[in-house]
Amino acid sequence: MENGPNDASTSARYGDVERRLLRTLISSVSTSNDFRTALQTTLRAVCEETGWDYGEAWIPSVAGDVLECSQQCHAPAPELASYRESSRHVVFPPDVGLPGRVWTSKEPEWIPDVSALPKTRFLRVDIAREVGLKAAVGVPIVADKQVLAVLAFFMFESRDEDGWALEMVSVAATELGALLRRVQAEERNRWHQNTQAMINALLHLSLETLTLTETLDRALRLIVSLPWLKIESRGSVSLVEDESDTLTLAAQCGLAQELCELCRSVPFGTCHCGRAAASGQTVFTGHLDESHEIHHQGMTPHGHYCVPIMFDGHVRGVLNTYVEEGHTHEKAEQAALEAAADVLASVIERKRTVEALAVNRASFLSAMRTAGDTLVIVDQKGVITALDPSELSPEQPDQDGIQRNHHPALPGTVADAGPATEILESVAAGYRVIRMLGSGTTGFVFLVEKDNRQFAMKVLREHGDRRESVARMKRFFREAEILSNIEHPAVVRIHQLGFSTKGKQAPYLLMEYVSGHPLTRYIAGDNLTLAQKLSVIGQITDALVAVHGQHILHRDIKPANILIGPDQRIKITDFGIARLHDSALTATHDVMGTPAYMAPESFQSGPVDHRADLFSVGAVSYELITGEKPFRGASPMAIGYNVCNSAVRDPADLVPSLPPQVQSLLLRSLHKEPDARFASAAEFSGAIAAIPDDIIASFPDETR
């Protein structure tokens, strides 16, 4: 091929063509948000305005498909990288099979038989005249040294201006590269939004009162119904039931290589591909057809894709999906399915915990039940007392006043537990007790370890009074039930409700252990910036969105019940006096909490709803930002009186340079009238997010 136009008139003519082509390309790129449409327009324009007879483009469509040079450009990856860096062209022989999507300027039959074309690495190539193809060229569209697509053009007749036509391909690739980067960024954003919506739907589904099997069936139906995933209307989830279940990958995951690698490292054993079906439960959705039967005989059907369901580093199951005919999962689709598998892992763990709680609670009450409807309680001296079951009702009021401080932080050792030592020894079988984390009026909390995992074990404290024992047992069960219904990263997670198998069958809760300190330490030390303090408050309100979404009132939001980890992520703890709230049946006469953080209506006989928790958040926020509690008093009754009748001190008096937006936030959250406060935790979070970053950033680190 020649290097370009060789006289003035030809040069002028080609200059007009070049400008016209550029206008077409730029117009297509600037007016289109659809890369594929712009790509087809570009292919047609280049062929119409230059000497190329036919153009194609290949776009990678699967994870790891970076247009392998050895298959698609017949050049090793390093060589192609050097071409990319110097903006040179690479030859792209047209006889290569491509896994990527193909877009063309004309119908495929326009290409002659090119099966005999030689493979080459040269910049340009002359093809044997007998096949009728003079030249073929491929130009990569590159961003950040990664091949995003390849333009391929073919010429069947000899022309003098081939060199100029070749340069036009580079122009087209440059313009398309700019568009592709923009469009891919927009597509990533759409995929992120779609994936997040799917995750939220799955999490919401997990909170419904369904069995594990019902939940997985609904989750599968949801996943396969999403049109943007291009999945057939069927799928399955295979579960691990015990350590001997090796998931027999030939039957359950189609010999998925990545899962085989995991199976070689997980505790429950080595993958035995090709053996009988696994013992674990399998939940299907959609129809079972021939491909399913083949799949379960150890063969991989066309379009099968599986993702391991992992929890705490262990394989809990496999999510199997089947793609539409001729479709290959793109990287974003695989990421979405992996996100779904992560959510399913949490759902499976939570549902199994809930079901175990139900079984354990039923077993415990059954063990205590004697003839008829009578229950028995064993006190400290081993005396068995008959008790009417109605006394365990959560609707019974507590008898011990308005203040409840469950766990003042009292560090110590197991020996410090005193009366709890015997109970701990009976309930902690199989666990290594590290130390006591704290104690309160209802129980002790220990740090324990099992299988290299640490947990917080809360043991119910014994009490000599029969009615108090009933009240404590009631709150203990209620805390377990409420925690099992909440799924949020800022709420401490419950793993197990257990009962000792010897002695007095003392109940215990096995919960997530949070390595951190209570918010009280940060209030006293004042080592957080205003931005960090607002972040903590925002995390609390975000968590309450999930809590209130389950119709649960915490009723004891205070600094001691908020833990901050090393990464400054918070955990809300102690749901011992939380209760379920029904808007049609609002709780009354149930005065509990810590007076300095309780809402005015909590001291009165009227209704109490979720806005009481938001008042508590306001009190915590006020103290965190100003260093002082909003309401003080010499006794609980005096504090309660001030909460109900005294005006809160303007936070600007304590922190003069506090931004007005923050002052308004604090004062609104502490309003006496619930209707004048934030209507919901979500609105509270929105008010925090609405404070401009530049105002927060300009505020001095020392807030007081």
XYZ file of C-alpha atoms in Angstrom:
704
model
C 0.000 0.000 0.000
C 1.145 3.559 -0.649
C 1.672 6.069 2.100
C -1.123 8.439 1.031
C -2.180 10.983 -1.571
C 0.620 11.896 -4.000
C -0.508 15.194 -5.593
C -2.128 18.452 -4.529
C -5.589 17.765 -5.967
C -5.695 14.295 -4.491
C -4.487 15.693 -1.168
C -7.241 18.318 -1.198
C -9.838 15.682 -2.042
C -8.675 13.461 0.758
C -8.603 16.448 3.072
C -12.295 17.045 2.387
C -13.033 13.373 2.968
C -11.044 13.410 6.192
C -12.901 16.455 7.520
C -16.246 14.955 6.528
C -15.345 11.684 8.216
C -14.226 13.479 11.364
C -17.476 15.449 11.480
C -19.420 12.201 11.174
C -17.374 10.528 13.894
C -17.489 13.452 16.305
C -21.225 13.925 15.738
C -21.866 10.242 16.354
C -19.731 10.207 19.482
C -21.044 13.452 20.988
C -24.743 12.755 20.420
C -24.853 9.077 21.362
C -24.710 7.458 24.755
C -24.902 4.059 23.104
C -21.423 2.883 22.183
C -22.703 0.080 19.974
C -24.789 2.473 17.861
C -21.860 4.860 17.506
C -19.626 1.920 16.657
C -21.826 0.750 13.797
C -22.124 4.326 12.488
C -18.344 4.652 12.585
C -17.763 1.362 10.783
C -20.107 2.366 7.993
C -18.646 5.881 7.717
C -15.050 4.643 7.507
C -15.932 2.147 4.779
C -17.970 4.694 2.806
C -15.424 7.510 3.011
C -12.194 5.496 2.619
C -10.901 2.549 0.660
C -11.852 -0.187 3.100
C -14.467 -2.598 1.803
C -15.619 -4.101 5.087
C -15.243 -3.345 8.790
C -15.868 -5.247 11.982
C -15.406 -4.577 15.674
C -14.880 -7.005 18.518
C -15.786 -6.098 22.099
C -14.673 -8.288 25.024
C -17.719 -9.717 26.759
C -16.507 -11.890 29.619
C -14.300 -11.387 32.645
C -10.665 -11.927 31.723
C -11.350 -11.554 27.992
C -8.922 -8.784 27.099
C -8.895 -9.763 23.441
C -6.163 -12.376 23.816
C -3.494 -11.424 21.342
C -2.437 -14.998 20.639
C -5.963 -15.779 19.412
C -7.205 -12.497 18.056
C -4.187 -10.506 16.911
C -1.604 -13.287 16.624
C 0.806 -11.309 18.754
C 1.785 -11.947 22.375
C 0.353 -9.565 24.926
C 3.668 -7.703 25.523
C 3.990 -7.036 21.799
C 0.456 -5.693 21.605
C 1.157 -3.538 24.647
C 4.113 -1.967 22.870
C 1.938 -1.318 19.821
C -0.662 0.332 22.028
C 1.843 2.589 23.709
C 3.171 3.826 20.373
C -0.284 4.095 18.740
C 0.797 1.706 15.995
C -1.424 -0.769 14.210
C -1.471 -4.513 14.566
C -2.549 -6.985 11.953
C -5.803 -8.719 12.690
C -6.232 -11.741 10.368
C -9.944 -12.348 9.780
C -9.861 -16.122 10.201
C -9.672 -16.063 13.990
C -12.591 -17.197 16.154
C -13.550 -14.514 18.663
C -15.369 -14.942 21.988
C -16.350 -11.263 22.060
C -19.389 -9.602 20.547
C -19.113 -8.759 16.843
C -20.494 -5.639 15.167
C -20.146 -5.155 11.418
C -20.564 -2.499 8.738
C -22.086 -4.999 6.273
C -23.515 -8.472 6.252
C -20.965 -11.264 6.909
C -21.454 -12.810 3.450
C -19.540 -9.885 1.962
C -16.312 -11.532 3.113
C -14.836 -14.133 0.727
C -13.489 -17.437 1.949
C -10.438 -16.485 3.998
C -9.848 -19.795 5.776
C -6.503 -20.158 3.997
C -5.124 -16.796 5.114
C -1.706 -17.080 6.759
C -1.255 -16.015 10.372
C 1.133 -13.075 10.667
C 2.476 -10.548 13.133
C 3.527 -7.871 10.661
C 2.155 -4.336 10.743
C 0.655 -4.774 7.270
C 0.322 -7.866 5.129
C -0.276 -8.650 1.477
C -2.600 -11.598 1.106
C -2.440 -14.083 -1.742
C -4.365 -12.700 -4.716
C -6.246 -15.965 -5.218
C -8.373 -15.294 -2.149
C -9.151 -11.787 -3.351
C -8.108 -9.995 -0.151
C -5.412 -7.381 -0.459
C -5.025 -6.252 3.166
C -6.422 -6.572 6.660
C -5.666 -4.369 9.633
C -6.700 -4.292 13.274
C -6.520 -1.251 15.532
C -7.033 -1.660 19.290
C -9.161 0.849 21.199
C -7.222 1.232 24.425
C -7.741 2.881 27.804
C -5.314 2.584 30.718
C -3.267 0.022 28.759
C -6.270 -2.275 28.493
C -7.821 -3.314 25.191
C -11.465 -2.226 25.217
C -12.226 -3.237 21.633
C -10.573 -3.897 18.275
C -11.511 -2.361 14.921
C -10.799 -4.638 11.956
C -10.998 -3.485 8.321
C -10.544 -5.523 5.136
C -9.687 -4.544 1.557
C -10.418 -6.795 -1.428
C -9.055 -4.650 -4.269
C -5.792 -2.806 -4.885
C -5.908 0.935 -4.258
C -3.233 3.601 -4.168
C -4.506 5.422 -1.129
C -4.392 2.527 1.303
C -1.945 4.242 3.627
C -4.271 7.195 4.026
C -7.205 4.850 4.614
C -5.158 3.155 7.309
C -4.641 6.453 9.097
C -8.387 7.054 9.057
C -8.802 3.843 11.031
C -6.575 5.335 13.745
C -8.694 8.497 13.778
C -11.841 6.414 14.186
C -10.274 4.360 16.993
C -9.262 7.517 18.884
C -12.755 9.037 18.738
C -14.431 5.759 19.654
C -12.052 5.220 22.558
C -13.165 8.491 24.159
C -16.820 7.531 23.787
C -16.308 3.984 25.001
C -14.644 5.145 28.196
C -17.542 7.507 28.909
C -20.230 4.962 28.090
C -18.556 2.201 30.094
C -18.404 4.501 33.121
C -22.152 5.132 32.761
C -22.821 1.410 32.325
C -20.797 0.612 35.448
C -22.922 3.123 37.353
C -26.142 1.536 36.050
C -24.881 -1.927 36.973
C -23.975 -0.689 40.431
C -27.467 0.755 40.915
C -29.146 -2.416 39.629
C -26.943 -4.619 41.801
C -27.608 -2.505 44.891
C -31.363 -2.670 44.250
C -31.104 -6.469 43.978
C -29.118 -6.659 47.237
C -31.685 -4.495 49.046
C -34.527 -6.669 47.742
C -32.773 -9.849 48.895
C -32.069 -8.376 52.333
C -35.686 -7.260 52.667
C -36.814 -10.739 51.654
C -34.620 -12.290 54.338
C -36.485 -10.342 57.021
C -39.850 -11.868 56.183
C -41.163 -14.668 58.370
C -40.314 -17.497 55.988
C -38.424 -20.741 56.392
C -34.948 -21.063 54.910
C -36.270 -23.120 51.985
C -39.058 -20.625 51.288
C -36.621 -17.722 51.501
C -34.170 -19.328 49.056
C -36.992 -20.166 46.656
C -38.196 -16.550 46.696
C -34.609 -15.294 46.352
C -33.982 -17.524 43.329
C -37.192 -16.388 41.675
C -36.145 -12.792 42.247
C -32.651 -13.314 40.797
C -33.738 -15.170 37.660
C -36.483 -12.596 36.986
C -34.028 -9.706 36.606
C -33.904 -8.908 32.865
C -30.492 -7.245 33.026
C -28.864 -10.519 34.180
C -30.080 -12.439 31.090
C -30.647 -15.623 33.111
C -33.031 -18.387 32.120
C -36.059 -18.792 34.373
C -34.443 -21.431 36.548
C -31.690 -21.814 39.079
C -30.752 -23.658 42.241
C -28.976 -23.234 45.540
C -27.159 -26.240 46.996
C -26.464 -26.096 50.724
C -23.871 -27.658 52.984
C -25.583 -29.448 55.855
C -22.591 -30.834 57.757
C -18.829 -31.221 57.538
C -19.072 -34.481 55.611
C -20.967 -32.772 52.799
C -18.346 -32.103 50.126
C -20.793 -30.503 47.700
C -19.885 -33.182 45.131
C -19.102 -30.663 42.488
C -19.836 -32.969 39.578
C -23.462 -32.970 40.708
C -23.869 -29.511 42.178
C -21.463 -27.108 40.547
C -20.604 -28.530 37.168
C -16.941 -29.114 38.028
C -16.466 -25.379 38.541
C -12.721 -24.953 38.741
C -12.797 -21.993 41.105
C -14.969 -23.891 43.585
C -12.809 -27.004 43.328
C -9.882 -24.852 44.407
C -11.894 -23.633 47.393
C -12.957 -27.144 48.309
C -9.346 -28.211 48.675
C -8.883 -25.668 51.434
C -12.145 -25.702 53.385
C -12.528 -27.681 56.628
C -15.285 -30.040 55.531
C -13.063 -32.044 53.189
C -11.711 -32.468 49.699
C -13.868 -32.188 46.608
C -14.799 -35.647 45.298
C -15.854 -34.783 41.771
C -17.745 -37.532 39.996
C -19.133 -39.286 43.062
C -22.729 -39.501 44.243
C -24.859 -36.432 44.831
C -24.115 -34.464 47.980
C -26.136 -34.876 51.144
C -26.896 -31.176 51.403
C -30.266 -29.665 50.596
C -30.854 -28.306 47.076
C -33.516 -25.673 46.395
C -34.649 -25.305 42.768
C -36.701 -22.709 40.985
C -38.108 -23.094 37.486
C -38.462 -26.332 35.540
C -36.182 -29.361 35.554
C -35.373 -30.342 32.000
C -32.825 -32.511 30.232
C -29.979 -30.106 30.831
C -30.685 -30.262 34.564
C -30.575 -34.061 34.448
C -27.285 -33.977 32.551
C -26.019 -31.445 35.045
C -26.761 -33.744 37.954
C -25.043 -36.664 36.254
C -21.769 -34.793 36.489
C -21.754 -33.018 33.110
C -21.713 -29.272 32.605
C -24.624 -27.996 30.477
C -24.198 -25.146 28.035
C -24.437 -21.757 29.707
C -24.163 -22.945 33.320
C -22.576 -20.550 35.806
C -22.078 -21.151 39.524
C -20.852 -19.001 42.391
C -19.671 -20.350 45.757
C -21.640 -19.062 48.745
C -19.020 -18.209 51.368
C -19.466 -17.221 55.018
C -16.554 -16.575 57.382
C -14.185 -18.248 54.927
C -16.220 -21.446 54.638
C -18.247 -22.720 51.690
C -21.922 -22.793 52.753
C -23.337 -23.675 49.356
C -23.432 -22.918 45.641
C -25.634 -20.576 43.585
C -26.306 -22.161 40.176
C -27.711 -20.167 37.250
C -28.226 -20.904 33.566
C -27.770 -18.214 30.941
C -29.795 -17.667 27.809
C -28.833 -19.485 24.623
C -25.718 -18.013 23.044
C -25.104 -15.549 25.890
C -21.917 -15.341 27.936
C -21.851 -13.527 31.267
C -20.089 -10.198 31.145
C -17.846 -9.127 33.995
C -20.567 -6.927 35.521
C -23.073 -9.797 35.416
C -20.635 -12.095 37.195
C -20.001 -9.428 39.826
C -23.768 -9.085 40.373
C -24.167 -12.847 40.854
C -21.220 -12.861 43.260
C -22.903 -10.048 45.209
C -26.111 -12.106 45.284
C -24.136 -15.086 46.618
C -22.661 -12.893 49.377
C -26.148 -11.793 50.422
C -27.425 -15.381 50.306
C -24.575 -16.393 52.620
C -25.797 -13.863 55.175
C -29.421 -14.914 54.617
C -28.607 -18.609 55.105
C -26.649 -17.906 58.292
C -29.373 -15.674 59.684
C -32.264 -18.012 58.855
C -30.449 -20.975 60.367
C -29.806 -18.911 63.489
C -33.481 -17.922 63.708
C -34.610 -21.526 63.239
C -32.107 -22.693 65.860
C -33.391 -20.028 68.254
C -36.935 -21.268 67.781
C -35.910 -24.891 68.342
C -33.783 -24.065 71.385
C -36.454 -21.901 72.952
C -39.124 -24.547 72.383
C -36.828 -27.229 73.819
C -36.073 -25.104 76.854
C -39.697 -24.368 77.628
C -40.584 -27.995 76.990
C -37.931 -29.126 79.440
C -39.319 -26.761 82.074
C -42.926 -27.770 81.461
C -44.590 -30.176 83.872
C -48.182 -31.379 83.867
C -50.761 -29.084 82.321
C -49.751 -25.499 81.574
C -47.479 -24.986 84.566
C -43.860 -23.862 84.191
C -41.093 -24.137 86.733
C -38.200 -21.809 87.573
C -35.091 -22.906 89.467
C -33.734 -20.232 91.827
C -30.228 -19.806 93.294
C -30.854 -22.400 96.001
C -32.182 -24.979 93.581
C -35.779 -24.508 94.707
C -38.298 -25.380 91.987
C -41.235 -22.980 91.886
C -44.444 -23.464 89.875
C -45.302 -20.529 87.671
C -48.204 -19.577 85.437
C -47.090 -19.260 81.773
C -48.791 -15.867 81.440
C -46.074 -14.445 83.657
C -43.632 -14.953 80.771
C -45.749 -12.762 78.497
C -43.797 -9.842 77.018
C -46.812 -7.614 77.701
C -46.305 -7.825 81.500
C -44.769 -4.598 82.888
C -41.438 -4.737 84.697
C -41.414 -4.036 88.409
C -38.022 -2.508 89.029
C -38.455 1.200 88.289
C -37.570 3.389 85.370
C -33.806 3.017 85.170
C -32.049 -0.007 83.708
C -28.271 -0.063 83.327
C -27.449 -3.492 81.952
C -23.745 -3.491 81.417
C -21.481 -0.904 82.997
C -18.037 -1.672 81.639
C -16.318 -3.561 84.456
C -13.221 -5.222 83.016
C -11.996 -8.287 84.803
C -11.289 -11.981 84.626
C -13.452 -15.053 84.878
C -12.718 -15.175 88.577
C -14.337 -11.748 88.947
C -17.647 -13.226 87.846
C -18.265 -14.731 91.252
C -21.659 -16.517 91.164
C -21.518 -16.666 87.353
C -18.420 -18.874 87.301
C -20.355 -22.097 87.846
C -22.922 -21.162 85.202
C -20.193 -20.153 82.775
C -18.446 -23.488 83.175
C -21.680 -25.297 82.362
C -22.616 -23.250 79.306
C -19.169 -22.657 77.826
C -18.330 -26.266 77.042
C -16.228 -26.299 73.904
C -15.371 -22.604 74.213
C -12.142 -21.131 75.547
C -12.948 -18.259 77.903
C -10.528 -15.380 77.379
C -11.824 -12.728 79.789
C -14.913 -11.033 81.144
C -15.937 -8.047 79.030
C -18.461 -6.582 81.444
C -21.321 -7.191 83.839
C -24.653 -5.671 84.718
C -27.829 -6.278 86.650
C -29.037 -8.968 84.251
C -25.900 -10.884 83.388
C -22.248 -11.201 82.495
C -20.558 -10.866 79.108
C -17.476 -12.963 78.369
C -15.080 -13.046 75.441
C -14.843 -16.671 74.293
C -13.158 -18.456 71.414
C -13.925 -21.571 69.387
C -12.384 -22.798 66.118
C -10.204 -19.662 65.960
C -13.312 -17.433 66.048
C -14.081 -15.036 68.887
C -17.564 -14.408 70.256
C -19.213 -12.418 73.027
C -21.110 -14.785 75.318
C -23.832 -13.177 77.431
C -24.827 -15.311 80.420
C -28.027 -14.584 82.341
C -27.355 -13.737 85.990
C -29.248 -15.748 88.595
C -31.653 -13.952 90.898
C -33.320 -15.088 94.114
C -36.616 -13.328 93.503
C -39.019 -15.440 91.448
C -40.729 -12.533 89.696
C -37.416 -10.893 88.855
C -36.180 -14.199 87.430
C -39.231 -14.301 85.183
C -38.702 -10.692 84.073
C -35.055 -11.339 83.269
C -35.852 -14.520 81.389
C -38.474 -12.624 79.412
C -36.044 -9.862 78.447
C -33.347 -12.395 77.596
C -35.602 -14.245 75.167
C -36.871 -10.971 73.745
C -33.343 -9.700 73.082
C -32.490 -12.921 71.234
C -35.671 -12.765 69.177
C -35.228 -9.098 68.285
C -31.553 -9.414 67.329
C -32.333 -12.393 65.120
C -34.766 -10.224 63.147
C -32.297 -7.408 62.395
C -29.777 -7.624 59.578
C -27.538 -4.551 59.499
C -23.749 -4.092 59.706
C -24.142 -1.558 62.532
C -26.222 -3.877 64.741
C -24.473 -6.591 66.710
C -25.305 -10.014 65.253
C -26.543 -12.983 67.281
C -25.192 -16.435 66.443
C -26.912 -18.728 68.921
C -29.313 -18.931 71.848
C -28.191 -21.833 73.982
C -28.908 -23.519 77.279
C -26.505 -25.427 79.479
C -26.967 -29.180 79.439
C -26.166 -29.597 83.097
C -26.916 -27.822 86.308
C -29.803 -25.377 86.110
C -30.065 -25.039 82.332
C -28.821 -21.458 82.372
C -29.517 -19.608 79.101
C -26.815 -17.773 77.197
C -26.515 -15.723 74.014
C -23.586 -16.189 71.647
C -23.112 -12.914 69.815
C -20.740 -11.180 67.447
C -17.662 -9.859 69.247
C -16.838 -6.242 68.465
C -13.276 -5.137 69.075
C -13.718 -1.541 70.100
C -14.668 0.908 72.827
C -17.975 2.435 73.932
C -18.788 5.923 72.747
C -18.436 7.148 76.336
C -14.646 6.897 76.003
C -14.651 9.162 72.945
C -16.914 11.686 74.648
C -14.560 11.878 77.617
C -11.420 11.999 75.479
C -12.794 14.256 72.736
C -10.439 12.828 70.117
C -12.866 12.897 67.195
C -13.248 15.667 64.627
C -16.649 17.146 63.853
C -16.740 15.172 60.606
C -16.053 11.941 62.505
C -18.721 12.753 65.095
C -21.321 13.416 62.413
C -20.288 10.163 60.737
C -20.926 8.290 64.002
C -24.348 9.920 64.373
C -25.171 9.103 60.756
C -24.241 5.461 61.280
C -26.545 5.297 64.317
C -29.497 6.717 62.391
C -28.773 4.465 59.395
C -28.880 1.443 61.705
C -32.150 2.630 63.229
C -33.674 2.714 59.741
C -33.259 -1.081 59.698
C -34.314 -1.502 63.344
C -37.466 0.592 62.988
C -38.164 -1.097 59.661
C -38.729 -4.278 61.672
C -41.148 -2.389 63.979
C -38.605 -2.576 66.806
C -37.926 0.172 69.359
C -34.501 0.014 71.012
C -35.517 2.227 73.976
C -32.006 2.491 75.419
C -29.863 4.368 72.889
C -27.000 5.828 74.913
C -23.195 6.145 74.574
C -22.542 2.978 76.609
C -24.582 0.928 74.116
C -22.702 2.188 71.053
C -19.351 0.588 70.315
C -16.806 2.108 67.923
C -14.330 -0.217 66.230
C -10.779 0.555 65.080
C -12.168 1.457 61.635
C -14.598 3.944 63.270
C -17.581 1.786 62.283
C -20.199 1.581 65.022
C -22.220 -1.267 66.497
C -25.435 -0.795 68.476
C -25.674 -3.262 71.358
C -27.955 -4.224 74.259
C -31.473 -4.811 72.986
C -32.450 -6.161 76.409
C -35.316 -3.696 76.890
C -36.188 -3.304 73.219
C -39.713 -4.165 72.213
C -41.814 -4.768 69.134
C -43.942 -1.770 68.255
C -47.299 -1.882 66.503
C -48.713 1.466 65.426
C -52.239 0.139 66.086
C -51.368 -1.089 69.558
C -48.875 1.359 71.057
C -47.177 0.408 74.282
C -48.093 2.353 77.398
C -47.167 2.236 81.103
C -43.830 0.637 80.203
C -41.286 3.098 81.573
C -37.766 1.809 80.951
C -34.467 3.234 79.811
C -31.709 5.563 80.990
C -33.330 8.867 82.084
C -30.690 11.237 80.642
C -31.385 9.887 77.136
C -35.119 9.141 77.349
C -37.745 11.146 75.463
C -40.361 13.128 77.444
C -43.172 10.812 76.335
C -41.244 7.832 77.779
C -41.839 9.228 81.289
C -45.555 9.646 80.704
C -48.480 7.316 80.238
C -49.095 8.181 76.599
C -48.000 6.325 73.476
C -44.319 5.895 72.612
C -43.070 5.239 69.084
C -39.828 5.253 67.077
C -39.403 9.007 67.548
C -38.434 8.327 71.162
C -35.339 6.530 69.837
C -34.581 9.573 67.660
C -34.772 11.801 70.751
C -32.228 9.482 72.389
C -29.978 9.835 69.342
C -30.333 13.601 69.690
C -29.255 13.417 73.341
C -26.260 11.253 72.422
C -25.384 13.635 69.562
C -25.634 16.680 71.830
C -23.290 15.109 74.377
C -20.868 13.890 71.707
C -20.566 17.323 70.085
C -20.758 19.639 73.122
C -19.297 17.380 75.818
C -22.294 17.838 78.127
C -25.550 15.961 78.584
C -28.562 18.010 77.469
C -30.422 17.255 80.712
C -29.001 16.785 84.200
C -30.348 16.101 87.683
C -29.410 14.842 91.128
C -31.636 11.772 90.799
C -33.420 9.822 88.070
C -36.669 11.597 88.953
C -34.968 15.015 88.738
C -33.497 14.148 85.364
C -36.902 12.992 84.163
C -38.500 16.244 85.312
C -35.917 18.314 83.417
C -36.340 16.228 80.268
C -40.079 16.886 80.324
C -40.067 20.544 81.421
C -36.698 22.283 80.998
C -35.409 23.834 77.792
C -32.185 22.427 76.449
C -29.215 24.774 76.523
C -28.317 26.222 73.122
C -25.345 24.170 71.844
C -23.769 27.398 70.531
C -23.297 28.486 74.169
C -21.023 25.485 74.674
C -19.369 25.456 71.230
C -19.556 29.052 69.928
C -18.230 28.300 66.435
C -20.548 25.340 65.848
C -22.088 25.568 62.342
C -25.755 26.678 62.361
C -26.774 23.526 60.469
C -25.421 21.356 63.302
C -27.085 23.526 65.957
C -30.424 23.194 64.173
C -29.938 19.426 63.862
C -29.391 19.021 67.618
C -32.242 21.287 68.703
C -34.780 19.701 66.360
C -33.884 16.178 67.485
C -34.414 17.200 71.155
C -37.792 18.872 70.711
C -40.319 18.039 73.425
C -43.073 17.301 70.903
C -42.520 14.144 68.799
C -44.228 15.753 65.774
C -41.630 18.542 65.764
C -38.697 16.117 65.618
C -37.454 14.204 62.621
C -40.249 12.000 61.350
C -37.968 9.022 60.781
C -34.403 7.819 61.138
C -34.048 8.173 57.367
C -34.974 11.872 57.586
C -32.463 12.300 60.421
C -29.752 10.690 58.251
C -30.713 12.922 55.335
C -30.345 16.041 57.472
C -26.816 14.982 58.420
C -25.897 14.248 54.812
C -27.263 17.655 53.741
C -24.679 19.572 55.788
C -22.130 20.832 53.206
C -18.752 19.101 53.344
C -16.862 22.393 53.083
C -18.561 23.705 56.227
C -17.669 20.539 58.136
C -14.106 20.511 56.781
C -13.529 24.155 57.751
C -14.565 23.553 61.358
C -11.642 23.264 63.834
C -10.780 19.745 65.012
C -11.193 20.858 68.628
C -14.957 21.216 68.927
C -14.834 22.135 72.601
